[in-house]
Coordinates of C-alpha atoms in Angstrom, one line a residue:
X5 CA -24.7 83.1 38.8
X6 CA -25.3 85.3 35.7
X7 CA -28.1 84.2 32.5
X8 CA -27.4 85.2 29.2
X9 CA -30.2 85.9 27.0
X10 CA -32.2 83.8 24.8
X11 CA -31.1 84.5 21.9
X12 CA -27.1 84.8 23.4
X13 CA -28.1 81.5 25.2
X14 CA -29.4 80.0 21.5
X15 CA -26.2 80.7 20.0
X16 CA -23.9 79.6 22.7
X17 CA -25.6 75.9 22.8
X18 CA -25.0 75.8 19.5
X19 CA -21.5 76.3 19.5
X20 CA -21.0 73.9 22.9
X21 CA -22.7 71.2 20.7
X22 CA -21.1 72.4 17.0
X23 CA -17.8 72.1 19.1
X24 CA -17.1 75.7 18.9
X25 CA -16.6 77.0 21.4
X26 CA -14.2 78.0 21.2
X27 CA -15.0 81.5 19.2
X28 CA -18.1 82.2 21.2
X29 CA -18.3 85.8 21.2
X30 CA -21.1 88.0 22.2
X31 CA -22.0 89.6 19.3
X32 CA -23.1 88.8 15.2
X33 CA -20.4 90.9 14.0
X34 CA -18.1 88.7 11.7
X35 CA -14.2 89.2 12.0
X36 CA -12.3 88.4 9.2
X37 CA -7.8 89.1 8.5
X38 CA -6.0 89.2 5.3
X39 CA -3.2 87.5 5.3
X40 CA -2.0 87.5 1.9
X41 CA -2.0 90.9 -1.0
X42 CA 0.0 88.3 -3.6
X43 CA 1.3 85.2 -4.5
X44 CA 5.3 85.5 -2.1
X45 CA 3.9 87.9 1.4
X46 CA 5.0 86.9 3.6
X47 CA 4.3 83.3 6.0
X48 CA 4.7 85.0 9.5
X49 CA 1.2 87.5 8.8
X50 CA -1.2 83.8 9.4
X51 CA 0.3 83.2 13.4
X52 CA -1.1 86.8 14.1
X53 CA -4.3 86.1 12.5
X54 CA -5.0 83.3 13.6
X55 CA -3.7 83.5 17.4
X56 CA -4.6 87.4 17.8
X57 CA -7.0 88.2 15.4
X58 CA -10.7 86.6 16.5
X59 CA -11.7 85.7 13.5
X60 CA -14.9 84.1 12.1
X61 CA -12.8 83.8 8.4
X62 CA -9.0 84.0 6.9
X63 CA -8.7 84.9 3.5
X64 CA -6.3 84.8 1.1
X65 CA -6.1 87.0 -2.1
X66 CA -3.4 85.7 -4.6
X67 CA -3.7 86.4 -8.0
X68 CA -2.9 89.0 -10.7
X69 CA -4.0 88.8 -14.7
X70 CA 0.5 87.5 -14.9
X71 CA 0.7 85.3 -11.9
X72 CA -2.3 84.1 -13.9
X73 CA -0.2 82.9 -17.0
X74 CA 2.6 81.7 -15.2
X75 CA 0.7 79.5 -13.5
X76 CA -0.6 78.2 -16.2
X77 CA 2.9 77.9 -17.9
X78 CA 3.6 75.4 -15.0
X79 CA 0.5 73.6 -15.2
X80 CA 1.7 73.2 -18.9
X81 CA 4.9 71.3 -17.8
X82 CA 2.3 69.1 -15.1
X83 CA -1.1 69.0 -15.2
X84 CA -0.7 68.9 -10.7
X85 CA 0.5 71.9 -10.9
X86 CA -1.0 75.7 -11.4
X87 CA -2.4 76.9 -8.0
X88 CA 0.3 78.5 -5.2
X89 CA 1.9 76.1 -3.1
X90 CA 2.3 78.6 -0.4
X91 CA -1.1 78.6 0.2
X92 CA -1.2 74.9 1.1
X93 CA 3.4 74.0 2.8
X94 CA 3.2 78.0 4.0
X95 CA 0.1 79.6 5.3
X96 CA -1.9 76.4 5.9
X97 CA 0.8 73.1 6.4
X98 CA 2.3 75.1 9.8
X99 CA -1.2 76.1 10.7
X100 CA -4.0 74.2 10.0
X101 CA -3.8 72.4 13.9
X102 CA -4.5 76.0 15.6
X103 CA -7.0 77.4 12.3
X104 CA -9.5 73.7 13.1
X105 CA -9.3 74.2 16.6
X106 CA -10.2 78.5 16.7
X107 CA -13.6 77.6 13.9
X108 CA -12.1 79.8 11.2
X109 CA -12.7 79.1 8.1
X110 CA -10.7 79.6 4.7
X111 CA -11.7 81.3 1.7
X112 CA -8.2 81.7 -0.6
X113 CA -7.9 81.7 -5.3
X114 CA -5.1 80.2 -4.0
X115 CA -6.5 77.6 -6.9
X116 CA -5.2 79.3 -9.5
X117 CA -5.4 77.6 -13.1
X118 CA -5.8 74.5 -10.5
X119 CA -8.1 74.7 -8.0
X120 CA -8.7 70.8 -7.7
X121 CA -4.9 70.3 -7.5
X122 CA -4.7 72.9 -5.3
X123 CA -6.9 71.3 -2.3
X124 CA -6.3 68.0 -2.9
X125 CA -2.4 68.5 -1.8
X126 CA -4.3 70.4 0.7
X127 CA -6.0 67.7 2.0
X128 CA -3.1 65.0 2.0
X129 CA -1.5 67.7 3.9
X130 CA -4.6 67.7 6.2
X131 CA -5.0 64.3 5.8
X132 CA -1.5 64.2 7.4
X133 CA -1.4 65.9 10.7
X134 CA -4.7 64.4 11.0
X135 CA -7.7 66.5 10.3
X136 CA -10.8 66.3 9.7
X137 CA -11.0 69.0 7.0
X138 CA -14.1 69.7 4.4
X139 CA -12.8 71.7 1.1
X140 CA -15.0 73.5 -2.0
X141 CA -13.9 74.4 -4.7
X142 CA -15.0 77.0 -7.2
X143 CA -14.0 76.8 -11.6
X144 CA -15.5 77.9 -14.0
X145 CA -12.9 81.1 -14.4
X146 CA -11.0 79.9 -16.8
X147 CA -12.4 80.5 -20.8
X148 CA -9.2 78.6 -22.3
X149 CA -9.7 75.6 -22.8
X150 CA -12.6 77.8 -24.2
X151 CA -11.0 79.7 -26.6
X152 CA -12.1 78.9 -29.7
X153 CA -16.1 79.6 -28.7
X154 CA -14.5 83.2 -27.7
X155 CA -12.5 83.5 -31.0
X156 CA -15.1 82.9 -33.4
X157 CA -17.2 85.9 -30.8
X158 CA -15.0 88.3 -32.7
X159 CA -13.8 90.0 -28.8
X160 CA -12.3 92.8 -29.0
X161 CA -9.8 94.4 -26.1
X162 CA -12.2 96.7 -24.7
X163 CA -9.5 99.1 -24.1
X164 CA -7.6 99.9 -27.0
X165 CA -10.7 97.7 -29.5
X166 CA -7.7 95.1 -30.6
X167 CA -8.7 91.9 -31.1
X168 CA -7.7 88.7 -29.7
X169 CA -4.6 87.6 -29.8
X170 CA -3.6 83.8 -31.7
X171 CA -0.6 82.9 -28.9
X172 CA -3.0 83.0 -25.5
X173 CA -1.6 81.6 -22.4
X174 CA -4.2 82.9 -20.1
X175 CA -8.2 83.5 -20.3
X176 CA -9.7 84.0 -17.1
X177 CA -13.3 85.4 -15.7
X178 CA -12.9 87.7 -12.6
X179 CA -16.4 85.7 -10.6
X180 CA -18.5 87.4 -7.6
X181 CA -19.5 86.7 -5.2
X182 CA -21.7 84.2 -4.7
X183 CA -20.4 80.7 -5.5
X184 CA -18.4 81.3 -2.5
X185 CA -21.4 81.7 -0.3
X186 CA -23.2 78.8 -1.4
X187 CA -19.7 76.7 -0.7
X188 CA -19.7 77.6 2.6
X189 CA -23.6 78.1 3.3
X190 CA -22.9 73.8 2.3
X191 CA -20.3 73.4 5.2
X192 CA -17.2 73.9 4.3
X193 CA -14.0 75.2 6.0
X194 CA -12.0 75.3 2.7
X195 CA -13.3 77.4 0.3
X196 CA -10.6 77.3 -3.1
X197 CA -11.3 79.6 -5.8
X198 CA -9.5 80.3 -9.4
X199 CA -10.1 83.9 -10.5
X200 CA -12.1 85.8 -8.7
X201 CA -12.5 89.9 -8.6
X202 CA -10.7 89.8 -5.5
X203 CA -13.3 91.8 -2.5
X204 CA -15.3 88.8 -3.2
X205 CA -13.1 85.9 -1.1
X206 CA -14.4 89.0 1.5
X207 CA -17.9 89.3 0.1
X208 CA -18.7 85.6 0.3
X209 CA -18.1 85.4 3.3
X210 CA -21.1 88.5 4.5
X211 CA -24.0 87.6 1.6
X212 CA -23.3 83.8 3.1
X213 CA -24.0 84.3 6.9
X214 CA -25.6 87.6 7.1
X215 CA -27.8 86.1 4.9
X216 CA -27.2 89.3 1.9
X217 CA -29.7 88.9 -0.4
X218 CA -28.2 90.0 -4.6
X219 CA -30.9 93.0 -4.3
X220 CA -29.7 94.3 -1.4
X221 CA -27.0 96.7 -3.2
X222 CA -25.3 99.1 -0.6
X223 CA -24.5 96.0 1.6
X224 CA -22.7 94.4 -1.2
X225 CA -20.7 97.6 -2.0
X226 CA -19.9 98.0 2.9
X227 CA -19.1 93.7 2.4
X228 CA -17.2 95.0 -1.7
X229 CA -15.4 98.4 -0.1
X230 CA -14.6 95.5 2.9
X231 CA -13.2 93.4 1.3
X232 CA -11.1 96.0 -1.5
X233 CA -9.3 97.0 2.1
X234 CA -8.1 93.9 3.1
X235 CA -7.0 92.7 -0.4
X236 CA -3.8 93.6 -0.3
X237 CA -2.1 93.3 2.7
X238 CA -0.8 94.9 4.6
X239 CA -1.4 98.0 3.3
X240 CA -4.4 99.7 5.4
X241 CA -2.6 98.3 7.7
X242 CA 0.0 101.0 7.8
X243 CA 2.7 98.9 4.1
X244 CA 3.9 101.8 1.6
X245 CA 2.4 104.8 3.5
X246 CA 3.1 108.0 2.9
X247 CA 4.0 108.9 6.5
X248 CA 5.7 105.6 6.5
X249 CA 8.9 107.3 9.2
X250 CA 5.7 107.0 12.1
X251 CA 5.5 103.1 11.7
X252 CA 7.4 101.0 14.3
X253 CA 8.3 97.1 13.7
X254 CA 8.7 96.0 10.0
X255 CA 9.9 93.4 10.6
X256 CA 6.1 91.5 12.7
X257 CA 3.9 94.0 10.0
X258 CA 0.5 93.7 11.4
X259 CA -2.4 92.7 8.2
X260 CA -6.4 94.3 8.7
X261 CA -8.9 92.9 9.6
X262 CA -12.4 93.9 9.0
X263 CA -15.3 93.5 11.7
X264 CA -18.3 93.7 9.9
X265 CA -22.0 94.1 10.7
X266 CA -24.6 93.5 9.4
X267 CA -26.5 96.8 8.5
X268 CA -22.4 96.3 6.3
X269 CA -20.8 99.6 8.3
X270 CA -17.8 97.9 9.6
X271 CA -14.4 98.5 11.2
X272 CA -10.9 98.1 9.9
X273 CA -8.2 97.0 12.5
X274 CA -5.4 94.8 13.0
X275 CA -4.0 91.7 15.6
X276 CA -2.5 93.1 19.2
X277 CA 1.1 93.8 19.5
X278 CA 1.4 93.6 15.5
X279 CA 3.8 96.5 13.7
X280 CA 2.1 98.4 11.7
X281 CA -1.0 101.1 12.0
X282 CA -4.2 101.5 11.2
X283 CA -5.4 105.0 10.4
X284 CA -8.3 107.4 8.3
X285 CA -4.6 108.4 6.6
X286 CA -3.5 104.3 6.1
X287 CA -7.3 103.2 5.0
X288 CA -7.9 105.9 2.4
X289 CA -5.0 105.8 1.1
X290 CA -6.0 101.7 0.0
X291 CA -9.0 102.7 -0.3
X292 CA -8.1 104.7 -3.6
X293 CA -5.0 102.0 -4.2
X294 CA -5.7 100.7 -7.4
X295 CA -9.5 101.8 -8.5
X296 CA -10.8 104.3 -11.5
X297 CA -13.8 105.8 -11.4
X298 CA -14.8 105.9 -7.7
X299 CA -18.3 106.9 -9.0
X300 CA -18.6 103.2 -10.9
X301 CA -16.1 100.8 -9.6
X302 CA -17.0 97.9 -11.4
X303 CA -17.6 94.6 -10.3
X304 CA -19.3 91.5 -10.9
X305 CA -22.1 91.8 -7.9
X306 CA -22.4 95.3 -8.1
X307 CA -21.4 98.5 -9.5
X308 CA -19.8 100.3 -6.7
X309 CA -20.3 104.9 -5.7
X310 CA -17.5 104.7 -3.4
X311 CA -17.8 108.5 -3.4
X312 CA -19.4 109.8 -0.3
X313 CA -17.1 106.7 1.8
X314 CA -17.2 108.1 5.7
X315 CA -14.0 107.2 7.8
X316 CA -14.0 107.5 11.3
X317 CA -10.8 107.3 14.0
X318 CA -12.7 105.6 16.1
X319 CA -10.0 104.3 19.0
X320 CA -6.1 103.6 19.1
X321 CA -5.6 100.9 15.0
X322 CA -10.1 101.7 14.2
X323 CA -11.6 103.1 11.8
X324 CA -15.0 102.8 11.1
X325 CA -15.7 102.8 7.7
X326 CA -19.1 104.0 5.7
X327 CA -21.1 105.0 2.7
X328 CA -20.9 102.5 0.3
X329 CA -23.5 102.7 -1.7
X330 CA -24.6 99.9 -4.2
X331 CA -25.3 99.8 -8.3
X332 CA -27.0 97.1 -9.6
X333 CA -23.7 95.4 -11.7
X334 CA -23.2 94.8 -15.7
X335 CA -24.2 91.6 -17.3
X336 CA -20.6 90.5 -18.8
X337 CA -18.1 89.8 -16.1
X338 CA -14.3 91.2 -17.0
X339 CA -11.8 88.8 -18.9
X340 CA -8.6 89.3 -18.2
X341 CA -6.6 87.2 -21.5
X342 CA -2.3 87.0 -21.5
X343 CA -0.7 86.3 -24.7
X344 CA 3.7 86.2 -25.6
X345 CA 5.0 89.0 -27.4
X346 CA 8.6 87.9 -27.5
X347 CA 11.0 87.7 -24.9
X348 CA 13.1 90.4 -22.3
X349 CA 15.8 90.7 -20.4
X350 CA 16.9 93.5 -17.9
X351 CA 20.4 93.8 -17.2
X352 CA 21.6 96.2 -13.9
X353 CA 24.8 97.3 -12.8
X354 CA 26.2 99.8 -10.1
X355 CA 28.8 102.5 -12.6
X356 CA 30.9 104.6 -9.8
X357 CA 33.7 108.0 -9.8
X358 CA 33.0 112.0 -11.0
X359 CA 30.1 112.4 -14.1
X360 CA 28.7 108.7 -13.1
X361 CA 25.4 109.6 -14.5
X362 CA 27.6 110.2 -17.8
X363 CA 29.5 108.0 -18.1
X364 CA 26.5 104.6 -17.1
X365 CA 24.3 106.7 -20.6
X366 CA 27.4 106.0 -22.6
X367 CA 28.3 102.6 -21.7
X368 CA 24.6 101.9 -22.0
X369 CA 23.9 103.3 -25.3
X370 CA 27.2 101.3 -26.5
X371 CA 26.3 98.1 -24.7
X372 CA 22.7 98.3 -27.1
X373 CA 25.2 99.1 -30.5
X374 CA 27.2 96.4 -29.8
X375 CA 24.7 94.0 -29.5
X376 CA 23.0 95.2 -32.6
X377 CA 26.0 95.0 -34.9
X378 CA 26.4 91.4 -33.5
X379 CA 22.2 90.5 -34.8
X380 CA 23.4 91.3 -38.4
X381 CA 26.0 89.4 -38.5
X382 CA 24.1 86.2 -36.9
X383 CA 20.6 87.9 -39.4
X384 CA 18.4 89.2 -36.5
X385 CA 16.9 93.1 -36.4
X386 CA 17.4 95.4 -33.9
X387 CA 15.8 95.3 -30.3
X388 CA 11.9 95.9 -30.7
X389 CA 12.5 97.9 -27.7
X390 CA 14.9 99.3 -26.0
X391 CA 14.8 101.7 -21.9
X392 CA 18.0 102.7 -20.4
X393 CA 17.2 104.3 -16.7
X394 CA 21.1 106.0 -14.7
X395 CA 19.0 105.3 -11.4
X396 CA 20.5 108.1 -9.1
X397 CA 19.7 111.1 -11.1
X398 CA 16.5 110.5 -10.6
X399 CA 15.0 110.4 -14.4
X400 CA 12.3 109.0 -13.0
X401 CA 11.4 112.3 -12.7
X402 CA 12.0 113.3 -15.4
X403 CA 11.8 117.2 -15.6
X404 CA 11.1 117.1 -12.2
X405 CA 14.6 115.9 -11.5
X406 CA 16.4 118.3 -8.6
X407 CA 19.7 115.2 -8.8
X408 CA 22.8 117.0 -10.0
X409 CA 26.3 115.6 -10.3
X410 CA 26.8 112.2 -8.3
X411 CA 30.1 110.4 -8.3
X412 CA 27.4 106.5 -8.0
X413 CA 24.4 105.7 -9.7
X414 CA 22.7 101.8 -11.0
X415 CA 22.5 101.4 -15.1
X416 CA 19.8 99.6 -16.8
X417 CA 19.2 98.7 -19.6
X418 CA 16.5 96.7 -20.6
X419 CA 14.8 95.5 -24.2
X420 CA 12.7 93.0 -26.0
X421 CA 13.1 91.8 -29.1
X422 CA 11.5 88.7 -30.9
X423 CA 13.7 86.1 -30.6
X424 CA 15.0 84.5 -27.4
X425 CA 18.1 83.9 -29.6
X426 CA 19.4 87.0 -29.5
X427 CA 18.4 88.0 -26.1
X428 CA 21.0 85.7 -25.3
X429 CA 23.5 86.9 -27.4
X430 CA 22.1 90.1 -26.0
X431 CA 23.4 88.9 -22.4
X432 CA 27.1 88.0 -23.8
X433 CA 27.9 90.6 -24.5
X434 CA 26.8 92.2 -21.3
X435 CA 30.0 92.4 -19.9
X436 CA 32.2 93.6 -22.3
X437 CA 32.0 96.7 -20.9
X438 CA 33.8 96.7 -17.1
X439 CA 37.1 96.2 -19.1
X440 CA 35.9 97.7 -23.1
X441 CA 33.0 100.8 -22.0
X442 CA 34.4 103.3 -19.6
X443 CA 36.1 102.9 -16.1
X444 CA 33.8 102.1 -12.8
X445 CA 31.3 99.6 -14.2
X446 CA 31.8 97.5 -10.7
X447 CA 29.8 93.9 -11.3
X448 CA 26.5 93.1 -13.1
X449 CA 24.1 92.3 -10.4
X450 CA 22.3 88.7 -10.4
X451 CA 25.7 88.3 -13.0
X452 CA 24.3 88.5 -16.5
X453 CA 20.3 87.7 -17.4
X454 CA 18.5 84.8 -19.1
X455 CA 16.0 85.4 -21.6
X456 CA 12.4 86.1 -19.5
X457 CA 8.6 86.1 -22.1
X458 CA 6.2 88.9 -22.4
X459 CA 3.6 88.0 -21.6
X460 CA 0.5 90.9 -22.0
X461 CA -2.4 92.0 -20.6
X462 CA -5.7 91.9 -23.3
X463 CA -9.3 92.5 -21.0
X464 CA -11.9 92.1 -22.7
X465 CA -16.6 92.1 -20.9
X466 CA -17.5 88.4 -21.8
X467 CA -21.7 87.5 -21.2
X468 CA -22.8 85.9 -17.9
X469 CA -24.9 83.2 -18.9
X470 CA -22.4 81.5 -21.3
X471 CA -20.6 81.1 -18.0
X472 CA -20.9 78.2 -16.7
X473 CA -19.9 77.8 -12.6
X474 CA -19.1 75.0 -10.3
X475 CA -19.2 74.6 -6.6
X476 CA -17.5 71.1 -5.9
X477 CA -18.4 70.1 -2.3
X478 CA -18.7 66.4 -0.6
X479 CA -17.5 64.6 -4.3
X480 CA -21.1 66.5 -5.4
X481 CA -20.0 68.5 -8.1
X482 CA -23.3 71.7 -8.6
X483 CA -23.4 74.1 -11.8
X484 CA -24.1 77.7 -10.0
X485 CA -26.4 80.3 -12.1
X486 CA -26.2 84.5 -10.5
X487 CA -28.9 86.0 -9.2
X488 CA -29.8 88.1 -12.0
X489 CA -30.0 92.1 -10.3
X490 CA -33.5 94.0 -10.2
X491 CA -32.5 98.1 -12.0
X492 CA -31.7 100.2 -9.2
X493 CA -32.4 104.1 -8.7
X494 CA -29.7 105.8 -7.5
X495 CA -30.2 109.7 -5.8
X496 CA -27.6 111.6 -7.1
X497 CA -25.6 113.7 -4.6
X498 CA -25.0 117.6 -5.1
X499 CA -22.3 118.8 -6.1
X500 CA -21.3 121.3 -1.9
X501 CA -21.2 124.6 -3.1
X502 CA -17.4 126.0 -3.3
X503 CA -16.0 129.2 -1.6
X504 CA -13.6 131.4 -3.0
X505 CA -10.1 130.5 -1.7
X506 CA -7.6 132.8 -0.4
X507 CA -4.4 133.7 -1.8
X508 CA -0.9 134.2 0.1
X509 CA 2.0 133.5 -0.4
X510 CA 3.6 130.1 1.1
X511 CA 4.3 127.6 -1.6
X512 CA 3.8 123.4 -0.1
X513 CA 5.0 120.0 -0.9
X514 CA 2.1 118.0 -2.1
X515 CA 3.2 115.6 0.9
X516 CA 2.8 118.9 3.7
X517 CA -1.0 118.2 2.5
X518 CA -1.7 115.8 1.7
X519 CA -1.1 111.3 1.6
X520 CA -0.9 109.6 -2.1
X521 CA -0.5 106.7 -3.6
X522 CA -0.2 104.7 -6.5
X523 CA -0.7 101.2 -8.4
X524 CA -2.2 100.2 -11.6
X525 CA -4.2 98.6 -14.4
X526 CA -2.1 96.1 -17.1
X527 CA -1.2 100.1 -18.6
X528 CA -3.3 102.7 -16.6
X529 CA -1.9 104.2 -13.6
X530 CA -4.4 105.8 -11.1
X531 CA -2.4 108.2 -8.1
X532 CA -4.7 109.0 -5.5
X533 CA -4.0 112.4 -3.4
X534 CA -6.2 112.5 0.0
X535 CA -6.1 115.6 2.0
X536 CA -4.9 115.2 5.8
X537 CA -6.8 118.5 6.3
X538 CA -10.9 118.6 4.7
X539 CA -10.1 122.7 4.3
X540 CA -5.8 121.6 1.7
X541 CA -8.5 119.9 -1.1
X542 CA -10.1 123.0 -2.5
X543 CA -6.6 124.9 -2.7
X544 CA -5.9 121.4 -3.6
X545 CA -8.4 120.3 -6.6
X546 CA -7.5 124.4 -7.8
X547 CA -3.8 123.5 -8.8
X548 CA -4.0 120.0 -9.3
X549 CA -5.8 118.8 -12.0
X550 CA -6.1 116.8 -15.4
X551 CA -3.7 119.3 -16.7
X552 CA -1.1 119.7 -14.0
X553 CA -0.4 116.2 -13.0
X554 CA -0.1 115.6 -17.5
X555 CA 2.6 118.1 -17.7
X556 CA 3.9 116.7 -14.1
X557 CA 4.2 113.4 -15.2
X558 CA 4.9 113.9 -18.9
X559 CA 7.8 111.6 -19.6
X560 CA 5.8 108.7 -18.5
X561 CA 4.0 108.7 -22.0
X562 CA 4.3 106.2 -24.1
X563 CA 2.8 108.7 -26.8
X564 CA 2.3 112.6 -27.1
X565 CA -1.8 111.9 -26.6
X566 CA -1.7 112.6 -22.3
X567 CA -5.0 110.9 -21.0
X568 CA -4.8 111.9 -17.7
X569 CA -8.2 111.4 -15.8
X570 CA -9.8 113.3 -12.1
X571 CA -12.1 112.2 -10.5
X572 CA -13.2 113.2 -6.9
X573 CA -14.1 111.7 -3.6
X574 CA -15.9 114.4 -1.1
X575 CA -16.0 111.9 1.4
X576 CA -12.6 111.6 2.1
X577 CA -11.3 115.0 0.7
X578 CA -9.1 113.1 -1.8
X579 CA -9.1 113.3 -6.0
X580 CA -8.0 110.3 -7.9
X581 CA -5.5 110.4 -11.1
X582 CA -5.7 107.7 -13.5
X583 CA -2.8 108.2 -16.6
X584 CA -3.9 106.2 -19.3
X585 CA -0.2 104.5 -20.9
X586 CA 1.6 105.8 -18.4
X587 CA 3.4 102.8 -18.0
X588 CA 5.5 102.0 -20.5
X589 CA 2.8 98.6 -21.2
X590 CA 2.6 97.5 -17.4
X591 CA 3.5 95.0 -15.6
X592 CA 6.7 92.6 -17.7
X593 CA 5.5 93.3 -20.9
X594 CA 7.4 96.9 -19.2
X595 CA 11.1 97.9 -19.2
X596 CA 10.9 99.8 -17.1
X597 CA 12.9 100.5 -13.5
X598 CA 8.8 101.5 -12.3
X599 CA 6.8 99.2 -14.5
X600 CA 3.1 98.7 -12.3
X601 CA 3.1 103.1 -10.9
X602 CA 3.9 102.5 -7.6
X603 CA 5.8 105.2 -6.8
X604 CA 4.0 108.0 -8.7
X605 CA 2.4 109.0 -5.8
X606 CA 5.9 108.9 -3.8
X607 CA 7.1 111.0 -6.5
X608 CA 4.2 113.8 -7.1
X609 CA 4.8 114.2 -3.1
X610 CA 7.4 116.3 -5.0
X611 CA 4.7 118.9 -7.1
X612 CA 4.8 122.6 -5.8
X613 CA 1.3 124.3 -4.2
X614 CA 2.3 128.2 -4.3
X615 CA 0.5 131.0 -3.3
X616 CA -1.3 129.2 -0.9
X617 CA -2.4 130.8 2.8
X618 CA -0.2 129.2 5.7
X619 CA -1.6 125.7 6.3
X620 CA -2.1 126.6 10.2
X621 CA -4.8 128.9 9.6
X622 CA -7.3 126.9 6.7
X623 CA -7.4 123.9 10.0
X624 CA -9.1 126.7 12.0

């Protein structure tokens, strides 16, 4: 008979006493899997993680700034709505029995604008299944009821300096991990929050289980990095990877798991028998996704420094993550408000035949002109904005386009007007091009477009001590006050010495030397570039500068003032480029076919690095 060491035997007894034997493992590590990167993500991730992930916690990230506004609109129509119903009915209901049996605890920001209704809906499902489910709710992020108080503070947009608009739809603070940890401490099986930073759904469980202090800034930074690497669902496991051709079984895509140690170090992996891959490349891409200055990645609980994070492939589909550092966070929460700014519509149609791109552009311009002629008859102003694209003619590449005359393209017409009536008139005029325009106009994809509201983002900072956070559990509501963090001291990392570059006669695509990943924050696009080999980075740094990137993406900027910032992440041999006002407003405020800059990283892979030595020689 084998005997267990005293500590493990004690843990074993606890598991048997509290009915948690199905989860007993000879490990003090915590395993957390993320099953959702956005509202609308696949529900098939849940059973794979629940049955194959050996999880302690299952987390879900559903919210974006625009999602909050859409949920606010839903709650206006029905006071019982305002949360993401997918969480209750698609993710939890079919898997709740297995989640309970395996003693997996759940954290989700599915509450949106109405966390209590989300909790009530989940409790109703559990009751129907005869499952005893303890649900806690975190609230306090919704500042819309205090709109006038906020307005009296003369709040300014943190990027543009503008005043708070009159027609605000939603206004939510990004809360941290503290109240989530408190809810887990109380004993909740499921914690439902409203708006919090995406990484908090992972950091909260780690703070609770490892009893980390909010003075343990390096550990908080590592836990936040674990959350950042999980928060976008399948991306760390090979989703939208630069080397997409290496990915297998897209239909059965794996979702990431972080196995975390008490000292903060963790590994990223995925469930067995699932598609995708977990490599230094896939994890690096997610690390640079949608960040600004990697030395000062601001979160409510810690100011993270990711510049010297180290990634190591320790096994197939297992990457070890080390080296994030933490600094004292700000005394302010970031708050994102959304507001209405008129209406939009987008018409999309294939155009076929010789000189298809030319025909598409002429047809699009004629539709715009004819619509504005109709507006005059009804006393309406012209469009505030229009955007015409010919997809297939590489217009997204601007002056870097290589496509010549093609015989089939897609015409894209997007318009913006203050009046919904004007958008309806535009919609009626489009179809006339099928008989009164250039030949080859085939059909309107999705039919005549409908007017949809334009929602814009307004972000500002708000004092933490003015926000009242509540944790509701077992019929009781308690206030949560974040711990005051002491000043931290950091030792600056010395700049590495640079050796002279060897010149050569070779030209390489950036994609041959690096991975790329791009994303958005409002109207700002970031593009991360990760060298495939450390020896490549000096050459990439030499030619991929702020000026050359601004020139390459010149056509994306909204004004002549092209603002590009470059940051270094030497730990993963990477650069991060931040392009301001490059997305035409961003999100649903943009009229472009790529409103979130998702394709920018792919476009940059065709950037040419010239006068290079042979890269095989560099790797030796």
